[in-house]
Amino acid sequence: MVKNFGGNKSKGYARKNQVKGSYALRVSEDPAEIYAQVVKIMGGSICRVTDLKGVEMNCHIRGKFRGRGKRDNTLVSGTWVLVGLREWEHEAVAGKLLNCDLIEVYSDTDKVRLKNSITNVDWSR
């Protein structure tokens, strides 16, 4: 059994829940997966994102990125994310935005790796 000594919330940050070592960079593998940037946190499990073309969408934060998984996947305005478009929603209804699902949250080090590995995307936005 892992012994956790220390102060506030040390048991919640136990070593048994941490990922070991480095990991492979998750990139877009499908045309329905696009890169986006968080514009606004709406509350609950929804945030507003803008893709590289400037289209604004409602992004649904999956359960994997909430609760205990939120620790290393903090979403704030300006965070780069990989989102999956909902294929059954082809175009926005009048007055409503398209919906998408959160697939990956990129950290600052991941941003540099992403810019170096993916060259066919305009990252200037």
mmCIF file of N, CA and C in Angstrom:
data_model
loop_
_atom_site.group_PDB
_atom_site.id
_atom_site.type_symbol
_atom_site.label_atom_id
_atom_site.label_comp_id
_atom_site.label_asym_id
_atom_site.label_seq_id
_atom_site.Cartn_x
_atom_site.Cartn_y
_atom_site.Cartn_z
ATOM 1 N N MET A 1 0.836 -1.176 0.000
ATOM 2 C CA MET A 1 0.000 0.000 0.000
ATOM 3 C C MET A 1 0.883 1.241 0.000
ATOM 4 N N VAL A 2 0.524 2.201 -0.787
ATOM 5 C CA VAL A 2 1.282 3.438 -0.868
ATOM 6 C C VAL A 2 0.957 4.298 0.333
ATOM 7 N N LYS A 3 2.003 4.785 1.008
ATOM 8 C CA LYS A 3 1.789 5.653 2.159
ATOM 9 C C LYS A 3 1.999 7.090 1.725
ATOM 10 N N ASN A 4 1.022 7.920 1.975
ATOM 11 C CA ASN A 4 1.100 9.328 1.629
ATOM 12 C C ASN A 4 1.089 10.149 2.909
ATOM 13 N N PHE A 5 2.216 10.750 3.187
ATOM 14 C CA PHE A 5 2.316 11.607 4.350
ATOM 15 C C PHE A 5 2.308 13.038 3.871
ATOM 16 N N GLY A 6 1.745 13.915 4.620
ATOM 17 C CA GLY A 6 1.791 15.306 4.221
ATOM 18 C C GLY A 6 0.524 16.040 4.566
ATOM 19 N N GLY A 7 0.392 17.180 3.980
ATOM 20 C CA GLY A 7 -0.681 18.091 4.343
ATOM 21 C C GLY A 7 -1.932 17.911 3.508
ATOM 22 N N ASN A 8 -2.465 19.015 3.123
ATOM 23 C CA ASN A 8 -3.773 19.091 2.491
ATOM 24 C C ASN A 8 -3.828 18.338 1.159
ATOM 25 N N LYS A 9 -4.809 17.477 0.989
ATOM 26 C CA LYS A 9 -5.106 16.754 -0.257
ATOM 27 C C LYS A 9 -3.995 15.818 -0.726
ATOM 28 N N SER A 10 -3.095 15.418 0.130
ATOM 29 C CA SER A 10 -2.001 14.559 -0.309
ATOM 30 C C SER A 10 -2.498 13.182 -0.729
ATOM 31 N N LYS A 11 -3.533 12.699 -0.100
ATOM 32 C CA LYS A 11 -4.063 11.389 -0.459
ATOM 33 C C LYS A 11 -4.691 11.420 -1.856
ATOM 34 N N GLY A 12 -5.318 12.534 -2.213
ATOM 35 C CA GLY A 12 -5.923 12.660 -3.542
ATOM 36 C C GLY A 12 -4.897 12.730 -4.650
ATOM 37 N N TYR A 13 -3.684 13.184 -4.329
ATOM 38 C CA TYR A 13 -2.614 13.294 -5.310
ATOM 39 C C TYR A 13 -1.661 12.099 -5.222
ATOM 40 N N ALA A 14 -2.173 10.965 -4.848
ATOM 41 C CA ALA A 14 -1.346 9.788 -4.630
ATOM 42 C C ALA A 14 -0.627 9.366 -5.909
ATOM 43 N N ARG A 15 0.499 8.723 -5.734
ATOM 44 C CA ARG A 15 1.295 8.261 -6.868
ATOM 45 C C ARG A 15 0.560 7.208 -7.678
ATOM 46 N N LYS A 16 -0.391 6.527 -7.091
ATOM 47 C CA LYS A 16 -1.105 5.472 -7.807
ATOM 48 C C LYS A 16 -1.955 6.011 -8.957
ATOM 49 N N ASN A 17 -2.239 7.318 -8.972
ATOM 50 C CA ASN A 17 -3.080 7.898 -10.015
ATOM 51 C C ASN A 17 -2.294 8.666 -11.064
ATOM 52 N N GLN A 18 -0.981 8.694 -10.976
ATOM 53 C CA GLN A 18 -0.182 9.479 -11.903
ATOM 54 C C GLN A 18 0.259 8.636 -13.087
ATOM 55 N N VAL A 19 0.380 9.291 -14.248
ATOM 56 C CA VAL A 19 0.872 8.632 -15.447
ATOM 57 C C VAL A 19 2.390 8.667 -15.403
ATOM 58 N N LYS A 20 3.011 7.571 -15.772
ATOM 59 C CA LYS A 20 4.464 7.481 -15.689
ATOM 60 C C LYS A 20 5.104 7.863 -17.012
ATOM 61 N N GLY A 21 6.146 8.673 -16.959
ATOM 62 C CA GLY A 21 6.965 8.969 -18.117
ATOM 63 C C GLY A 21 6.308 9.866 -19.146
ATOM 64 N N SER A 22 6.991 10.008 -20.270
ATOM 65 C CA SER A 22 6.462 10.839 -21.344
ATOM 66 C C SER A 22 5.452 10.035 -22.163
ATOM 67 N N TYR A 23 4.741 10.720 -22.993
ATOM 68 C CA TYR A 23 3.713 10.072 -23.787
ATOM 69 C C TYR A 23 3.774 10.598 -25.215
ATOM 70 N N ALA A 24 3.170 9.860 -26.104
ATOM 71 C CA ALA A 24 3.145 10.268 -27.508
ATOM 72 C C ALA A 24 2.184 11.431 -27.683
ATOM 73 N N LEU A 25 2.516 12.324 -28.582
ATOM 74 C CA LEU A 25 1.685 13.494 -28.846
ATOM 75 C C LEU A 25 0.464 13.072 -29.655
ATOM 76 N N ARG A 26 -0.713 13.392 -29.176
ATOM 77 C CA ARG A 26 -1.967 13.053 -29.873
ATOM 78 C C ARG A 26 -2.215 14.088 -30.955
ATOM 79 N N VAL A 27 -2.267 13.653 -32.212
ATOM 80 C CA VAL A 27 -2.504 14.551 -33.339
ATOM 81 C C VAL A 27 -3.795 14.154 -34.031
ATOM 82 N N SER A 28 -4.267 15.009 -34.907
ATOM 83 C CA SER A 28 -5.498 14.765 -35.642
ATOM 84 C C SER A 28 -5.299 13.614 -36.618
ATOM 85 N N GLU A 29 -6.152 12.595 -36.519
ATOM 86 C CA GLU A 29 -6.055 11.416 -37.372
ATOM 87 C C GLU A 29 -7.213 11.315 -38.362
ATOM 88 N N ASP A 30 -8.171 12.221 -38.252
ATOM 89 C CA ASP A 30 -9.396 12.138 -39.042
ATOM 90 C C ASP A 30 -9.801 13.550 -39.445
ATOM 91 N N PRO A 31 -10.467 13.715 -40.587
ATOM 92 C CA PRO A 31 -10.908 15.068 -40.969
ATOM 93 C C PRO A 31 -11.914 15.676 -39.984
ATOM 94 N N ALA A 32 -12.569 14.830 -39.195
ATOM 95 C CA ALA A 32 -13.535 15.332 -38.212
ATOM 96 C C ALA A 32 -12.853 15.794 -36.925
ATOM 97 N N GLU A 33 -11.548 15.592 -36.801
ATOM 98 C CA GLU A 33 -10.799 16.062 -35.644
ATOM 99 C C GLU A 33 -10.047 17.319 -36.047
ATOM 100 N N ILE A 34 -10.316 18.420 -35.356
ATOM 101 C CA ILE A 34 -9.685 19.690 -35.707
ATOM 102 C C ILE A 34 -9.054 20.323 -34.474
ATOM 103 N N TYR A 35 -8.081 21.191 -34.728
ATOM 104 C CA TYR A 35 -7.424 21.924 -33.656
ATOM 105 C C TYR A 35 -8.214 23.199 -33.388
ATOM 106 N N ALA A 36 -8.311 23.564 -32.113
ATOM 107 C CA ALA A 36 -9.085 24.745 -31.742
ATOM 108 C C ALA A 36 -8.458 25.389 -30.517
ATOM 109 N N GLN A 37 -8.981 26.566 -30.182
ATOM 110 C CA GLN A 37 -8.500 27.297 -29.019
ATOM 111 C C GLN A 37 -9.707 27.696 -28.174
ATOM 112 N N VAL A 38 -9.599 27.512 -26.866
ATOM 113 C CA VAL A 38 -10.693 27.839 -25.964
ATOM 114 C C VAL A 38 -10.834 29.359 -25.889
ATOM 115 N N VAL A 39 -12.066 29.834 -26.067
ATOM 116 C CA VAL A 39 -12.344 31.267 -26.004
ATOM 117 C C VAL A 39 -12.962 31.619 -24.666
ATOM 118 N N LYS A 40 -13.901 30.777 -24.206
ATOM 119 C CA LYS A 40 -14.650 31.105 -22.993
ATOM 120 C C LYS A 40 -15.143 29.817 -22.344
ATOM 121 N N ILE A 41 -15.097 29.771 -21.021
ATOM 122 C CA ILE A 41 -15.665 28.659 -20.269
ATOM 123 C C ILE A 41 -17.097 29.042 -19.922
ATOM 124 N N MET A 42 -18.058 28.267 -20.397
ATOM 125 C CA MET A 42 -19.462 28.615 -20.238
ATOM 126 C C MET A 42 -20.023 28.154 -18.895
ATOM 127 N N GLY A 43 -19.461 27.121 -18.332
ATOM 128 C CA GLY A 43 -19.976 26.586 -17.085
ATOM 129 C C GLY A 43 -20.476 25.176 -17.292
ATOM 130 N N GLY A 44 -20.494 24.414 -16.235
ATOM 131 C CA GLY A 44 -20.895 23.027 -16.361
ATOM 132 C C GLY A 44 -19.854 22.266 -17.152
ATOM 133 N N SER A 45 -20.263 21.650 -18.221
ATOM 134 C CA SER A 45 -19.330 20.883 -19.040
ATOM 135 C C SER A 45 -19.266 21.423 -20.464
ATOM 136 N N ILE A 46 -19.447 22.722 -20.634
ATOM 137 C CA ILE A 46 -19.432 23.333 -21.960
ATOM 138 C C ILE A 46 -18.462 24.510 -21.976
ATOM 139 N N CYS A 47 -17.710 24.607 -23.069
ATOM 140 C CA CYS A 47 -16.859 25.769 -23.292
ATOM 141 C C CYS A 47 -17.008 26.195 -24.747
ATOM 142 N N ARG A 48 -16.624 27.407 -25.033
ATOM 143 C CA ARG A 48 -16.707 27.944 -26.389
ATOM 144 C C ARG A 48 -15.314 27.898 -26.994
ATOM 145 N N VAL A 49 -15.179 27.306 -28.197
ATOM 146 C CA VAL A 49 -13.892 27.207 -28.868
ATOM 147 C C VAL A 49 -13.977 27.819 -30.256
ATOM 148 N N THR A 50 -12.828 28.219 -30.778
ATOM 149 C CA THR A 50 -12.717 28.734 -32.134
ATOM 150 C C THR A 50 -11.680 27.905 -32.865
ATOM 151 N N ASP A 51 -12.032 27.400 -34.055
ATOM 152 C CA ASP A 51 -11.066 26.610 -34.808
ATOM 153 C C ASP A 51 -10.123 27.510 -35.586
ATOM 154 N N LEU A 52 -9.215 26.937 -36.350
ATOM 155 C CA LEU A 52 -8.197 27.705 -37.055
ATOM 156 C C LEU A 52 -8.761 28.550 -38.188
ATOM 157 N N LYS A 53 -9.972 28.246 -38.634
ATOM 158 C CA LYS A 53 -10.625 29.038 -39.682
ATOM 159 C C LYS A 53 -11.445 30.183 -39.108
ATOM 160 N N GLY A 54 -11.605 30.220 -37.790
ATOM 161 C CA GLY A 54 -12.358 31.291 -37.141
ATOM 162 C C GLY A 54 -13.800 30.934 -36.832
ATOM 163 N N VAL A 55 -14.189 29.674 -37.016
ATOM 164 C CA VAL A 55 -15.561 29.244 -36.734
ATOM 165 C C VAL A 55 -15.696 28.966 -35.242
ATOM 166 N N GLU A 56 -16.718 29.536 -34.622
ATOM 167 C CA GLU A 56 -16.943 29.365 -33.194
ATOM 168 C C GLU A 56 -17.909 28.208 -32.960
ATOM 169 N N MET A 57 -17.613 27.361 -31.951
ATOM 170 C CA MET A 57 -18.422 26.187 -31.655
ATOM 171 C C MET A 57 -18.563 26.008 -30.147
ATOM 172 N N ASN A 58 -19.589 25.261 -29.750
ATOM 173 C CA ASN A 58 -19.743 24.841 -28.362
ATOM 174 C C ASN A 58 -19.040 23.505 -28.198
ATOM 175 N N CYS A 59 -18.125 23.437 -27.242
ATOM 176 C CA CYS A 59 -17.366 22.214 -27.002
ATOM 177 C C CYS A 59 -17.864 21.569 -25.706
ATOM 178 N N HIS A 60 -18.185 20.289 -25.781
ATOM 179 C CA HIS A 60 -18.651 19.548 -24.610
ATOM 180 C C HIS A 60 -17.463 18.833 -23.981
ATOM 181 N N ILE A 61 -17.220 19.130 -22.716
ATOM 182 C CA ILE A 61 -16.093 18.554 -21.994
ATOM 183 C C ILE A 61 -16.505 17.177 -21.491
ATOM 184 N N ARG A 62 -15.804 16.154 -21.953
ATOM 185 C CA ARG A 62 -16.141 14.786 -21.570
ATOM 186 C C ARG A 62 -15.758 14.526 -20.119
ATOM 187 N N GLY A 63 -16.291 13.464 -19.565
ATOM 188 C CA GLY A 63 -16.049 13.116 -18.173
ATOM 189 C C GLY A 63 -14.596 12.818 -17.862
ATOM 190 N N LYS A 64 -13.829 12.399 -18.877
ATOM 191 C CA LYS A 64 -12.414 12.112 -18.694
ATOM 192 C C LYS A 64 -11.641 13.355 -18.265
ATOM 193 N N PHE A 65 -12.108 14.528 -18.650
ATOM 194 C CA PHE A 65 -11.416 15.780 -18.360
ATOM 195 C C PHE A 65 -12.027 16.522 -17.175
ATOM 196 N N ARG A 66 -12.916 15.883 -16.462
ATOM 197 C CA ARG A 66 -13.517 16.497 -15.274
ATOM 198 C C ARG A 66 -13.193 15.641 -14.056
ATOM 199 N N GLY A 67 -13.436 16.165 -12.888
ATOM 200 C CA GLY A 67 -13.182 15.413 -11.667
ATOM 201 C C GLY A 67 -11.699 15.199 -11.438
ATOM 202 N N ARG A 68 -11.297 13.962 -11.183
ATOM 203 C CA ARG A 68 -9.910 13.648 -10.908
ATOM 204 C C ARG A 68 -9.027 13.894 -12.129
ATOM 205 N N GLY A 69 -9.557 13.699 -13.343
ATOM 206 C CA GLY A 69 -8.793 13.910 -14.560
ATOM 207 C C GLY A 69 -8.545 15.373 -14.887
ATOM 208 N N LYS A 70 -9.192 16.272 -14.177
ATOM 209 C CA LYS A 70 -9.050 17.702 -14.434
ATOM 210 C C LYS A 70 -7.695 18.234 -13.987
ATOM 211 N N ARG A 71 -7.027 17.510 -13.124
ATOM 212 C CA ARG A 71 -5.789 17.992 -12.509
ATOM 213 C C ARG A 71 -4.734 18.405 -13.531
ATOM 214 N N ASP A 72 -4.508 17.597 -14.551
ATOM 215 C CA ASP A 72 -3.490 17.899 -15.547
ATOM 216 C C ASP A 72 -4.089 18.414 -16.850
ATOM 217 N N ASN A 73 -5.383 18.619 -16.901
ATOM 218 C CA ASN A 73 -6.064 19.062 -18.109
ATOM 219 C C ASN A 73 -6.889 20.312 -17.834
ATOM 220 N N THR A 74 -6.279 21.306 -17.264
ATOM 221 C CA THR A 74 -6.997 22.514 -16.902
ATOM 222 C C THR A 74 -7.335 23.326 -18.148
ATOM 223 N N LEU A 75 -8.600 23.688 -18.292
ATOM 224 C CA LEU A 75 -9.054 24.493 -19.422
ATOM 225 C C LEU A 75 -9.230 25.935 -18.969
ATOM 226 N N VAL A 76 -8.524 26.831 -19.628
ATOM 227 C CA VAL A 76 -8.685 28.263 -19.419
ATOM 228 C C VAL A 76 -8.736 28.917 -20.791
ATOM 229 N N SER A 77 -9.079 30.157 -20.829
ATOM 230 C CA SER A 77 -9.134 30.871 -22.095
ATOM 231 C C SER A 77 -7.745 30.906 -22.737
ATOM 232 N N GLY A 78 -7.651 30.500 -23.985
ATOM 233 C CA GLY A 78 -6.386 30.475 -24.702
ATOM 234 C C GLY A 78 -5.757 29.103 -24.799
ATOM 235 N N THR A 79 -6.312 28.095 -24.140
ATOM 236 C CA THR A 79 -5.766 26.744 -24.181
ATOM 237 C C THR A 79 -6.012 26.116 -25.551
ATOM 238 N N TRP A 80 -5.012 25.435 -26.089
ATOM 239 C CA TRP A 80 -5.163 24.714 -27.351
ATOM 240 C C TRP A 80 -5.741 23.343 -27.069
ATOM 241 N N VAL A 81 -6.695 22.929 -27.906
ATOM 242 C CA VAL A 81 -7.346 21.643 -27.730
ATOM 243 C C VAL A 81 -7.542 20.965 -29.081
ATOM 244 N N LEU A 82 -7.770 19.675 -29.031
ATOM 245 C CA LEU A 82 -8.172 18.906 -30.201
ATOM 246 C C LEU A 82 -9.628 18.521 -29.974
ATOM 247 N N VAL A 83 -10.495 18.875 -30.905
ATOM 248 C CA VAL A 83 -11.917 18.588 -30.753
ATOM 249 C C VAL A 83 -12.395 17.709 -31.899
ATOM 250 N N GLY A 84 -13.422 16.948 -31.625
ATOM 251 C CA GLY A 84 -14.033 16.095 -32.632
ATOM 252 C C GLY A 84 -15.385 16.650 -33.024
ATOM 253 N N LEU A 85 -15.557 16.895 -34.304
ATOM 254 C CA LEU A 85 -16.839 17.390 -34.794
ATOM 255 C C LEU A 85 -17.877 16.282 -34.732
ATOM 256 N N ARG A 86 -19.099 16.648 -34.501
ATOM 257 C CA ARG A 86 -20.190 15.682 -34.487
ATOM 258 C C ARG A 86 -20.669 15.504 -35.918
ATOM 259 N N GLU A 87 -20.454 14.325 -36.464
ATOM 260 C CA GLU A 87 -20.740 14.073 -37.876
ATOM 261 C C GLU A 87 -22.227 14.121 -38.193
ATOM 262 N N TRP A 88 -23.079 13.914 -37.204
ATOM 263 C CA TRP A 88 -24.505 13.958 -37.462
ATOM 264 C C TRP A 88 -25.043 15.391 -37.482
ATOM 265 N N GLU A 89 -24.208 16.365 -37.106
ATOM 266 C CA GLU A 89 -24.567 17.778 -37.201
ATOM 267 C C GLU A 89 -23.749 18.397 -38.328
ATOM 268 N N HIS A 90 -24.330 18.529 -39.494
ATOM 269 C CA HIS A 90 -23.578 19.010 -40.653
ATOM 270 C C HIS A 90 -23.482 20.528 -40.699
ATOM 271 N N GLU A 91 -24.531 21.219 -40.322
ATOM 272 C CA GLU A 91 -24.498 22.675 -40.348
ATOM 273 C C GLU A 91 -25.314 23.217 -39.183
ATOM 274 N N ALA A 92 -24.987 24.409 -38.800
ATOM 275 C CA ALA A 92 -25.630 25.019 -37.641
ATOM 276 C C ALA A 92 -27.071 25.422 -37.974
ATOM 277 N N VAL A 93 -27.947 25.226 -37.004
ATOM 278 C CA VAL A 93 -29.325 25.686 -37.126
ATOM 279 C C VAL A 93 -29.305 27.195 -36.894
ATOM 280 N N ALA A 94 -30.233 27.904 -37.478
ATOM 281 C CA ALA A 94 -30.259 29.366 -37.366
ATOM 282 C C ALA A 94 -30.222 29.800 -35.902
ATOM 283 N N GLY A 95 -29.228 30.596 -35.554
ATOM 284 C CA GLY A 95 -29.110 31.129 -34.203
ATOM 285 C C GLY A 95 -28.391 30.228 -33.220
ATOM 286 N N LYS A 96 -27.968 29.014 -33.648
ATOM 287 C CA LYS A 96 -27.277 28.099 -32.748
ATOM 288 C C LYS A 96 -25.909 27.755 -33.321
ATOM 289 N N LEU A 97 -24.978 27.445 -32.436
ATOM 290 C CA LEU A 97 -23.624 27.069 -32.838
ATOM 291 C C LEU A 97 -23.514 25.561 -33.002
ATOM 292 N N LEU A 98 -22.543 25.124 -33.789
ATOM 293 C CA LEU A 98 -22.251 23.703 -33.911
ATOM 294 C C LEU A 98 -21.706 23.176 -32.592
ATOM 295 N N ASN A 99 -21.859 21.882 -32.368
ATOM 296 C CA ASN A 99 -21.344 21.240 -31.174
ATOM 297 C C ASN A 99 -20.159 20.355 -31.535
ATOM 298 N N CYS A 100 -19.229 20.223 -30.608
ATOM 299 C CA CYS A 100 -18.087 19.333 -30.784
ATOM 300 C C CYS A 100 -17.730 18.748 -29.419
ATOM 301 N N ASP A 101 -16.866 17.746 -29.425
ATOM 302 C CA ASP A 101 -16.459 17.073 -28.196
ATOM 303 C C ASP A 101 -14.954 17.219 -27.981
ATOM 304 N N LEU A 102 -14.550 17.416 -26.743
ATOM 305 C CA LEU A 102 -13.144 17.571 -26.394
ATOM 306 C C LEU A 102 -12.442 16.216 -26.456
ATOM 307 N N ILE A 103 -11.317 16.177 -27.181
ATOM 308 C CA ILE A 103 -10.549 14.940 -27.314
ATOM 309 C C ILE A 103 -9.224 15.030 -26.568
ATOM 310 N N GLU A 104 -8.523 16.159 -26.685
ATOM 311 C CA GLU A 104 -7.199 16.306 -26.084
ATOM 312 C C GLU A 104 -6.973 17.749 -25.665
ATOM 313 N N VAL A 105 -6.269 17.935 -24.548
ATOM 314 C CA VAL A 105 -5.865 19.256 -24.079
ATOM 315 C C VAL A 105 -4.348 19.321 -24.187
ATOM 316 N N TYR A 106 -3.829 20.370 -24.846
ATOM 317 C CA TYR A 106 -2.393 20.496 -25.054
ATOM 318 C C TYR A 106 -1.785 21.442 -24.020
ATOM 319 N N SER A 107 -0.663 21.022 -23.440
ATOM 320 C CA SER A 107 0.081 21.875 -22.505
ATOM 321 C C SER A 107 1.013 22.788 -23.296
ATOM 322 N N ASP A 108 1.759 23.636 -22.610
ATOM 323 C CA ASP A 108 2.684 24.551 -23.278
ATOM 324 C C ASP A 108 3.788 23.802 -24.015
ATOM 325 N N THR A 109 4.291 22.721 -23.428
ATOM 326 C CA THR A 109 5.324 21.944 -24.112
ATOM 327 C C THR A 109 4.756 21.200 -25.310
ATOM 328 N N ASP A 110 3.498 20.784 -25.209
ATOM 329 C CA ASP A 110 2.848 20.112 -26.338
ATOM 330 C C ASP A 110 2.643 21.070 -27.509
ATOM 331 N N LYS A 111 2.424 22.340 -27.223
ATOM 332 C CA LYS A 111 2.236 23.329 -28.296
ATOM 333 C C LYS A 111 3.474 23.410 -29.177
ATOM 334 N N VAL A 112 4.642 23.425 -28.546
ATOM 335 C CA VAL A 112 5.897 23.508 -29.298
ATOM 336 C C VAL A 112 6.087 22.242 -30.125
ATOM 337 N N ARG A 113 5.840 21.080 -29.531
ATOM 338 C CA ARG A 113 5.958 19.808 -30.250
ATOM 339 C C ARG A 113 4.965 19.740 -31.401
ATOM 340 N N LEU A 114 3.770 20.285 -31.203
ATOM 341 C CA LEU A 114 2.740 20.273 -32.235
ATOM 342 C C LEU A 114 3.125 21.157 -33.414
ATOM 343 N N LYS A 115 3.653 22.338 -33.121
ATOM 344 C CA LYS A 115 4.083 23.250 -34.195
ATOM 345 C C LYS A 115 5.222 22.647 -35.015
ATOM 346 N N ASN A 116 6.119 21.935 -34.364
ATOM 347 C CA ASN A 116 7.254 21.344 -35.068
ATOM 348 C C ASN A 116 6.865 20.112 -35.885
ATOM 349 N N SER A 117 5.917 19.338 -35.400
ATOM 350 C CA SER A 117 5.568 18.086 -36.086
ATOM 351 C C SER A 117 4.514 18.276 -37.184
ATOM 352 N N ILE A 118 3.578 19.207 -37.010
ATOM 353 C CA ILE A 118 2.531 19.446 -38.001
ATOM 354 C C ILE A 118 2.862 20.748 -38.727
ATOM 355 N N THR A 119 3.266 20.641 -39.981
ATOM 356 C CA THR A 119 3.673 21.832 -40.726
ATOM 357 C C THR A 119 2.633 22.286 -41.743
ATOM 358 N N ASN A 120 1.632 21.457 -42.032
ATOM 359 C CA ASN A 120 0.645 21.828 -43.043
ATOM 360 C C ASN A 120 -0.522 22.652 -42.487
ATOM 361 N N VAL A 121 -0.434 23.074 -41.239
ATOM 362 C CA VAL A 121 -1.484 23.855 -40.587
ATOM 363 C C VAL A 121 -0.960 25.255 -40.291
ATOM 364 N N ASP A 122 -1.791 26.272 -40.529
ATOM 365 C CA ASP A 122 -1.403 27.648 -40.226
ATOM 366 C C ASP A 122 -1.698 27.925 -38.752
ATOM 367 N N TRP A 123 -0.648 28.041 -37.941
ATOM 368 C CA TRP A 123 -0.791 28.233 -36.496
ATOM 369 C C TRP A 123 -0.851 29.687 -36.085
ATOM 370 N N SER A 124 -0.977 30.615 -37.030
ATOM 371 C CA SER A 124 -0.907 32.039 -36.714
ATOM 372 C C SER A 124 -2.130 32.566 -35.966
ATOM 373 N N ARG A 125 -3.243 31.863 -35.976
ATOM 374 C CA ARG A 125 -4.460 32.338 -35.291
ATOM 375 C C ARG A 125 -4.345 32.193 -33.799
#
